Short mmCIF file of C-alpha atoms and ligand atoms in Angstrom, two decimals:
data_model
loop_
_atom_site.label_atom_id
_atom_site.label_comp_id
_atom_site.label_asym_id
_atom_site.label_seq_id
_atom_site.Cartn_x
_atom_site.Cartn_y
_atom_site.Cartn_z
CA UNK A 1 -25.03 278.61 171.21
CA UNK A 2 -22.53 275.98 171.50
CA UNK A 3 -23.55 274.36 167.90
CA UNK A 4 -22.01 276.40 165.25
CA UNK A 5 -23.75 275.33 162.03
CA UNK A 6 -25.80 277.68 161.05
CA UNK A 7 -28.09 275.25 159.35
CA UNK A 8 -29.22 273.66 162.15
CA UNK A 9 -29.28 276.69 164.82
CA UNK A 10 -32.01 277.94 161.98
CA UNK A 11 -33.50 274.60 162.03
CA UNK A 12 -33.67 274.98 166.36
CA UNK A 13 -34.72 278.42 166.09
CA UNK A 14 -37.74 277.60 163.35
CA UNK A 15 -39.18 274.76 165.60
CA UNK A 16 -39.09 276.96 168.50
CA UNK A 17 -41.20 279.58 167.02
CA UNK A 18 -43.19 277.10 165.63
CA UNK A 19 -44.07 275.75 169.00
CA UNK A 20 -44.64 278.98 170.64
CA UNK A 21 -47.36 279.00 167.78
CA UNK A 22 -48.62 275.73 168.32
CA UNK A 23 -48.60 276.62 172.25
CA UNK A 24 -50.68 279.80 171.57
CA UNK A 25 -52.94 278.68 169.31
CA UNK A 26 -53.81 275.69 171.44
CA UNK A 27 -54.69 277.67 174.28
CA UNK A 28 -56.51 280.19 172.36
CA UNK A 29 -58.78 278.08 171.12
CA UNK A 30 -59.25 276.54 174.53
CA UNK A 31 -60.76 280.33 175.50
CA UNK A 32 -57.23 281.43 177.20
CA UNK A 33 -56.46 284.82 176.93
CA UNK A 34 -52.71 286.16 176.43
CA UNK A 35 -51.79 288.55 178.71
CA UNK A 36 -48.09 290.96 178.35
CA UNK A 37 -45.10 289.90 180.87
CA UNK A 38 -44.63 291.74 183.80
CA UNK A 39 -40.33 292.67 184.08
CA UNK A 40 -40.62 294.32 187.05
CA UNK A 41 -42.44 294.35 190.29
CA UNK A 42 -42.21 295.24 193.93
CA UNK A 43 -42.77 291.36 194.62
CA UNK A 44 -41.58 288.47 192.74
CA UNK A 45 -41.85 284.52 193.30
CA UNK A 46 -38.84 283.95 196.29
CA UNK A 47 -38.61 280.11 194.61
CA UNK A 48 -37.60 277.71 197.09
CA UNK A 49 -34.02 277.81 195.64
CA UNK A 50 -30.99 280.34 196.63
CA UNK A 51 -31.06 283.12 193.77
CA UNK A 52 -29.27 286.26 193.98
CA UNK A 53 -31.15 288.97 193.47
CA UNK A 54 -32.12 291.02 190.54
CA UNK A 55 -32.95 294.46 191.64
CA UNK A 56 -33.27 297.36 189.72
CA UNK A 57 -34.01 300.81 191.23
CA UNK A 58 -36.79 303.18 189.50
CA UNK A 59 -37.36 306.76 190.49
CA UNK A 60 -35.92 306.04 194.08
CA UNK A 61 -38.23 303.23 194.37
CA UNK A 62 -36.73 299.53 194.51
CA UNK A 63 -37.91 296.74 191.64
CA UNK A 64 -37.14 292.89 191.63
CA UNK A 65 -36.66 291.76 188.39
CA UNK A 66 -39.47 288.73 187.64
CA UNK A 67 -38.52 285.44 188.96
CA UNK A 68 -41.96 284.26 188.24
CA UNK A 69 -45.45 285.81 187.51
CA UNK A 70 -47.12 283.61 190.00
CA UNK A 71 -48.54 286.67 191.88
CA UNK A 72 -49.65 288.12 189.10
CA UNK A 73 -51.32 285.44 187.64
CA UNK A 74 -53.40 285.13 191.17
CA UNK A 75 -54.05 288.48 190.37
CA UNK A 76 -55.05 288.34 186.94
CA UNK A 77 -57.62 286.08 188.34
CA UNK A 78 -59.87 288.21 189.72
CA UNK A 79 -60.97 289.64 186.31
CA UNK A 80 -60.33 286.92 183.78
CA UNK A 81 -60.92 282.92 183.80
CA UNK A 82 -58.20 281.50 181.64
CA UNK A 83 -54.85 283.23 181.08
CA UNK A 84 -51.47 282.91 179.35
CA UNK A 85 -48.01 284.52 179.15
CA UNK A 86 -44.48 284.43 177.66
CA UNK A 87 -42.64 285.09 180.44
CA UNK A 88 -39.24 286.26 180.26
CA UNK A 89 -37.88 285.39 183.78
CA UNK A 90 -34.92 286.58 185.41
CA UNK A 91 -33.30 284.09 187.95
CA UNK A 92 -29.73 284.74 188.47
CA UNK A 93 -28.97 280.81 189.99
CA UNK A 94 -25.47 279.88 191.19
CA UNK A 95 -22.83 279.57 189.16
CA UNK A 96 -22.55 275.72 190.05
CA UNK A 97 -26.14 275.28 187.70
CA UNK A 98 -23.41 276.01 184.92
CA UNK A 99 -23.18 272.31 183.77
CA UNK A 100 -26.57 270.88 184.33
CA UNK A 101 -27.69 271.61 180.98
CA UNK A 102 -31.00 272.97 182.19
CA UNK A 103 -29.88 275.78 183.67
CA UNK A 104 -30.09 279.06 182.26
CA UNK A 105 -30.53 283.10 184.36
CA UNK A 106 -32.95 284.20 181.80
CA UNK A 107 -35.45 282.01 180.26
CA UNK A 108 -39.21 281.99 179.03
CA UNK A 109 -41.79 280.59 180.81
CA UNK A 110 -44.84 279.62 179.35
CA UNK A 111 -46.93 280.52 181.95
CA UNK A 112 -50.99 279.79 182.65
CA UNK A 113 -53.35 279.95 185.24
CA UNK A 114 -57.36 279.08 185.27
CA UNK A 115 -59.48 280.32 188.01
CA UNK A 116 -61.43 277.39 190.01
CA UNK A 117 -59.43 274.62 188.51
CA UNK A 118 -58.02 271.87 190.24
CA UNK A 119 -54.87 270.01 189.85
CA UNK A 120 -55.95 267.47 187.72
CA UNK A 121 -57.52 269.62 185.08
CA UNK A 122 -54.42 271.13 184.82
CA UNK A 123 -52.56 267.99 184.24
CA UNK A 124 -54.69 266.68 181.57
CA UNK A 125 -54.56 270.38 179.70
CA UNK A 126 -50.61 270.06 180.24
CA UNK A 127 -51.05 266.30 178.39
CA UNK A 128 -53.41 267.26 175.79
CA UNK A 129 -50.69 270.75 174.80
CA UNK A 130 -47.28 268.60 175.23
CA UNK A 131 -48.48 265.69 172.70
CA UNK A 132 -49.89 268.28 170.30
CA UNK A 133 -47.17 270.51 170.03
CA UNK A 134 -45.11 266.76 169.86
CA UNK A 135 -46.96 265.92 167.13
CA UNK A 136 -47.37 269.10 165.21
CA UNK A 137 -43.23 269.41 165.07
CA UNK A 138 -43.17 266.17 164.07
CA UNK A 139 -45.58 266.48 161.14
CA UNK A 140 -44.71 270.03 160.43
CA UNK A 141 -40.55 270.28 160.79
CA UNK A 142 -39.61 267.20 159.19
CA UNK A 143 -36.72 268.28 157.55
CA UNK A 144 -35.63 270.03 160.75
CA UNK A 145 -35.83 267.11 162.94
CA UNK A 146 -34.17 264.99 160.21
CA UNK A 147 -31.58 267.77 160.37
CA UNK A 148 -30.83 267.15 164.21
CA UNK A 149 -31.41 263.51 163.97
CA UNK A 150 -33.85 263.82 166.13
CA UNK A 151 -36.73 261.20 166.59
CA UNK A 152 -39.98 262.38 167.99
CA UNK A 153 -42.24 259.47 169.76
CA UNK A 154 -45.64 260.87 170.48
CA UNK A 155 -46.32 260.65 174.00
CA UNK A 156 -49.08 258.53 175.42
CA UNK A 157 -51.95 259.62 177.57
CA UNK A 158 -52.41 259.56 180.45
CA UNK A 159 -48.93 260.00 181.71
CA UNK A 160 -47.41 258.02 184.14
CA UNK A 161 -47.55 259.30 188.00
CA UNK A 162 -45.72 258.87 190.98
CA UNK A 163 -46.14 259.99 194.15
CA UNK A 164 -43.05 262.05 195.74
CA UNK A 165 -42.54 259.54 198.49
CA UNK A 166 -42.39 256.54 196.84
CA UNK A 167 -40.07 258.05 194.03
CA UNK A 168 -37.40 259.03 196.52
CA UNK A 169 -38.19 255.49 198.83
CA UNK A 170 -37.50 253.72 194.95
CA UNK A 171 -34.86 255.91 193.47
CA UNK A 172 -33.18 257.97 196.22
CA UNK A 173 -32.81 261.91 196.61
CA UNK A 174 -31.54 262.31 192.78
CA UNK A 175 -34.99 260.65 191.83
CA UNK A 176 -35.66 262.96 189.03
CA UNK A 177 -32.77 262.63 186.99
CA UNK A 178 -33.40 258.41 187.62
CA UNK A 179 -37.07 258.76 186.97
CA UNK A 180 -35.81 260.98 183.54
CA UNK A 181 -33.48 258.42 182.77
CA UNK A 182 -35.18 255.05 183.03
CA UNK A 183 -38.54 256.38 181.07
CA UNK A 184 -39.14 256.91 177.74
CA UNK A 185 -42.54 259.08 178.28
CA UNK A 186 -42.97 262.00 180.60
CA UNK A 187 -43.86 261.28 184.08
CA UNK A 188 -45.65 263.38 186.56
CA UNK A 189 -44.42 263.28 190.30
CA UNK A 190 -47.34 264.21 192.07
CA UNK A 191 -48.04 264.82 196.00
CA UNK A 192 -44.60 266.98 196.90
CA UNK A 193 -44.32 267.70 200.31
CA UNK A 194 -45.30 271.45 201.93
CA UNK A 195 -41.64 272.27 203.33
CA UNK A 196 -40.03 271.31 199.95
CA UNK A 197 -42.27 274.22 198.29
CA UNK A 198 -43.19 277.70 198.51
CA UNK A 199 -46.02 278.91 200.57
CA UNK A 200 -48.23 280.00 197.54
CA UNK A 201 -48.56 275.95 196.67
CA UNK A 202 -52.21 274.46 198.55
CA UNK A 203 -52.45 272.03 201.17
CA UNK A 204 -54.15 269.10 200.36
CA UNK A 205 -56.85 269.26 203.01
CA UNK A 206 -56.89 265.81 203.01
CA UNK A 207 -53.64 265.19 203.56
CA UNK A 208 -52.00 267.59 205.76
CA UNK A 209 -48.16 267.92 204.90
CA UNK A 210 -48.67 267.70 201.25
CA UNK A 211 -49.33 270.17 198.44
CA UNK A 212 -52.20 270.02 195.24
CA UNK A 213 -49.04 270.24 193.24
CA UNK A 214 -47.14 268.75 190.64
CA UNK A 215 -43.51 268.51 188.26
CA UNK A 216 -44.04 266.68 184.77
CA UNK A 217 -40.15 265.29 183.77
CA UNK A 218 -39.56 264.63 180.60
CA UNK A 219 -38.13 261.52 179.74
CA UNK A 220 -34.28 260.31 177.96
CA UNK A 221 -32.45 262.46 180.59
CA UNK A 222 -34.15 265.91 179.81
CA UNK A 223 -35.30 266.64 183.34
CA UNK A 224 -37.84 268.60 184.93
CA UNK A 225 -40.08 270.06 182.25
CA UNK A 226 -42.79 272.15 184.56
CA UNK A 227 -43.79 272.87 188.02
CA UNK A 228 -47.46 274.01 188.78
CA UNK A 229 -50.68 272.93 191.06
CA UNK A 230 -53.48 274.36 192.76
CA UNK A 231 -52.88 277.89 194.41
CA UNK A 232 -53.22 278.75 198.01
CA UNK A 233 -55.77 281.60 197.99
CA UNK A 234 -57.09 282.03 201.83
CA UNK A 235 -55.55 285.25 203.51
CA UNK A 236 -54.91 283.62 206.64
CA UNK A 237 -53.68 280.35 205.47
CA UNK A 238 -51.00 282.40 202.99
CA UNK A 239 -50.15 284.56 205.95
CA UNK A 240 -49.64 281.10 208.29
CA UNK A 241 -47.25 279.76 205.25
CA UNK A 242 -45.03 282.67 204.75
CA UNK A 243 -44.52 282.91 208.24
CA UNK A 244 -43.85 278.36 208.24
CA UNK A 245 -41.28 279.84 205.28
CA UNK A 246 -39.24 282.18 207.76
CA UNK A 247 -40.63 285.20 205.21
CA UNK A 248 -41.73 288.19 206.32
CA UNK A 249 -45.12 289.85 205.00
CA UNK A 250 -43.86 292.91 204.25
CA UNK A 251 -42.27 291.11 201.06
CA UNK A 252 -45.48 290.33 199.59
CA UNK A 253 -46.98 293.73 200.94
CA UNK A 254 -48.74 294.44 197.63
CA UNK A 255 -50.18 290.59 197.06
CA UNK A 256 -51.06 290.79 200.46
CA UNK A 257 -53.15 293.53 200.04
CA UNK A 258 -55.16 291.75 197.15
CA UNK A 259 -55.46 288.68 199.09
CA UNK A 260 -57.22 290.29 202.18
CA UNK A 261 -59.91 291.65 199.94
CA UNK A 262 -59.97 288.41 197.59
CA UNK A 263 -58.04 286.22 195.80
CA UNK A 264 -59.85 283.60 193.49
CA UNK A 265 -59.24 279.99 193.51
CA UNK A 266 -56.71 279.15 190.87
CA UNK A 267 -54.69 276.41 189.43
CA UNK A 268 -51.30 276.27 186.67
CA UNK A 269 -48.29 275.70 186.16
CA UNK A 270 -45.20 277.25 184.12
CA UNK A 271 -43.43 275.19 181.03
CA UNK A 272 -40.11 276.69 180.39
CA UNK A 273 -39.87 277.38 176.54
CA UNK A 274 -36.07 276.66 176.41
CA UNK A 275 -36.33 273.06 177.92
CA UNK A 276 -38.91 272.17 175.66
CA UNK A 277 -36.85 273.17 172.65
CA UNK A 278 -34.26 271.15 174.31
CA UNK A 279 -36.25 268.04 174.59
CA UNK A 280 -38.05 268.32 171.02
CA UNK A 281 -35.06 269.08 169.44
CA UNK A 282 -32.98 266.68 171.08
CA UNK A 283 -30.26 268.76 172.23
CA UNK A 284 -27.70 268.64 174.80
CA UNK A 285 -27.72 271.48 176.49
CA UNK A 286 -30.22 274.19 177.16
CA UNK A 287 -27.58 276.94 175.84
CA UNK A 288 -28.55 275.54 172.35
CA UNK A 289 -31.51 276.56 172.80
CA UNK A 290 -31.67 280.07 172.90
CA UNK A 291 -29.31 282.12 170.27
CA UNK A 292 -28.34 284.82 173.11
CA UNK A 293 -27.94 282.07 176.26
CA UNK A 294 -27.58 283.42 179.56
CA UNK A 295 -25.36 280.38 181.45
CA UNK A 296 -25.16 280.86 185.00
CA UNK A 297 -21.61 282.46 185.55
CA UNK A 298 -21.13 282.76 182.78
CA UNK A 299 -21.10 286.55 180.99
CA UNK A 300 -23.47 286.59 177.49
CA UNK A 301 -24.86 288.96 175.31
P1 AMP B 1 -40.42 276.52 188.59
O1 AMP B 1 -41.82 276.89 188.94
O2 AMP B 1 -39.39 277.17 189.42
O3 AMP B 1 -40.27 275.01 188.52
O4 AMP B 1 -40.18 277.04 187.09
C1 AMP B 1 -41.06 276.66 186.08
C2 AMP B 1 -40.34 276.09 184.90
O5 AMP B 1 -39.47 277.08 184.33
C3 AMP B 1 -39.42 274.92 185.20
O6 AMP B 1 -40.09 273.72 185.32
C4 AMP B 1 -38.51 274.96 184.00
O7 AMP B 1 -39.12 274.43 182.84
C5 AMP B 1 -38.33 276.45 183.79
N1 AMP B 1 -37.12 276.93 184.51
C6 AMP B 1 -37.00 277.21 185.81
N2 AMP B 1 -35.77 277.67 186.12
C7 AMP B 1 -35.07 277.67 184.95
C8 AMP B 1 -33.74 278.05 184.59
N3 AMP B 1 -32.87 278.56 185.48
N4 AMP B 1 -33.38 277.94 183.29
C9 AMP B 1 -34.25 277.47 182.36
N5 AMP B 1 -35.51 277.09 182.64
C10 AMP B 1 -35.93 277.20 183.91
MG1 MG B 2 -39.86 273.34 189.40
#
């Protein structure tokens, strides 16, 4: 951590755990069931971003390191509805994400996925946990928001949405910081286009070119907050995709196998835990947020 007074990195560390609590118990109640992180797989999400990669070999046999659990999530989908996990994802980014303040090579995700939902259904869950767990803090940590002199606003639903298109026709190609910037709620970009995605994101059918998918950015500067959407599930549409990607099948070897016998439809998305600490706690950078911070370049404990 870059802050040094041990007051307040307690005060950080308190309101993260009792968000991961607030998180939990939300979902709980909503029927979700918590499932354990998976470190290390055969497969792992190949992002749509350069990473290098975080291998680890096991009895001769070669393991990635989880980027993502979106496979496994599909997965988890063919025996239960409504799942959660604290993901601990390895993503070893380039060293230029040093300085974005976002950016760190291990993180949390929390990450969910519902069989047969649809986009929107995710969106409104994402609205109904982020102004809860908004309000909670606020009610709950008073003296450790006071602390950071940090002031909450509660967040009003429905969140504001724009379409990809017309946020890079308004704002150009650094729309999201702009969007993050000029709002003081979270807005949703909705409608990203297939080639700027990876090839487990859905189609729209009715409207060919563009994914079920969408990024929530928090507001005040803070950035991307999530990614999620509806899930492509159709054997021969994923195989059509990875090969659009340049990917070869034999990467996804085991998912493939599941998704010739059956993959359910699904929809999610992934919150990372770190950037919500960051935005609730009204901190500069990201490496405040965690009390071991992995920077990208940079060597941590
Ligand atoms: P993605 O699906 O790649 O957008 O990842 C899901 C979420 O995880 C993002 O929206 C962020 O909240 C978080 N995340 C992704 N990459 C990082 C990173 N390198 N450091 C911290 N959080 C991250
Ligand atoms: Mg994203």
């Amino acid at each position: 951590m870059k802050i040094k007074e041990p007051r307040k990195i307690r005060a950080i560390l308190k309101i993260q755990s009792e968000m991961r609590k607030i998180l939990a118990e939300h979902l709980r109640k909503k029927g979700f069931i918590e499932i354990s992180p998976v470190i290390l797989s055969p497969m792992t999400d190949p992002l749509n971003h350069p990473t290098m990669p975080g291998d680890v070999t096991c009895y001769g046999k070669q393991y990635h390191l989880t980027q993502s659990m979106i496979f496994h999530k599909q997965i988890a989908m063919k025996f239960l509805e409504k799942i959660f996990i604290f993901s601990p994802n390895i993503r070893i980014e380039h060293p230029d994400r040093k300085k974005t303040g976002r950016h760190l090579f291990e993180f949390t995700q929390l990450d969910l996925e519902v069989r047969g939902a649809s986009r929107e259904d995710m969106m409104n869950l994402c609205e109904e946990l982020i102004t809860d767990v908004i309000a909670t803090i606020k009610r709950d940590c008073k003296t450790e928001l006071d602390l950071l002199a940090r002031r909450l606003k509660i967040p009003k639903k429905p969140f504001k949405q724009i379409h990809y298109e017309d946020a890079y026709k308004k704002y150009g190609k650094n729309f999201e910081t702009m969007i993050s910037k000029t709002h003081d709620g979270p807005v949703w970009i909705i409608d990203i286009p297939l080639k700027s995605r990876e090839f487990y994101d859905r189609e729209d059918p009715e409207k060919p070119g563009f994914l079920r998918d969408m990024d929530l950015i928090y507001p005040e500067g803070y950035g991307e907050a999530l990614s999620g959407g509806e899930r492509e599930y159709d054997y021969e549409r994923i195989k059509t995709r990875i090969h659009k990607k340049g990917q070869k099948l034999s990467q996804f070897k085991e998912y493939m196998q599941v998704a010739k016998d059956d993959l359910p439809p699904s929809a999610g998305f992934g919150i990372g835990i770190e950037r919500l600490t960051r935005f609730i706690c009204g901190l500069k950078s990201i490496e405040d947020a965690s009390l071991f911070p992995k920077v990208p370049g940079k060597y941590g404990i």
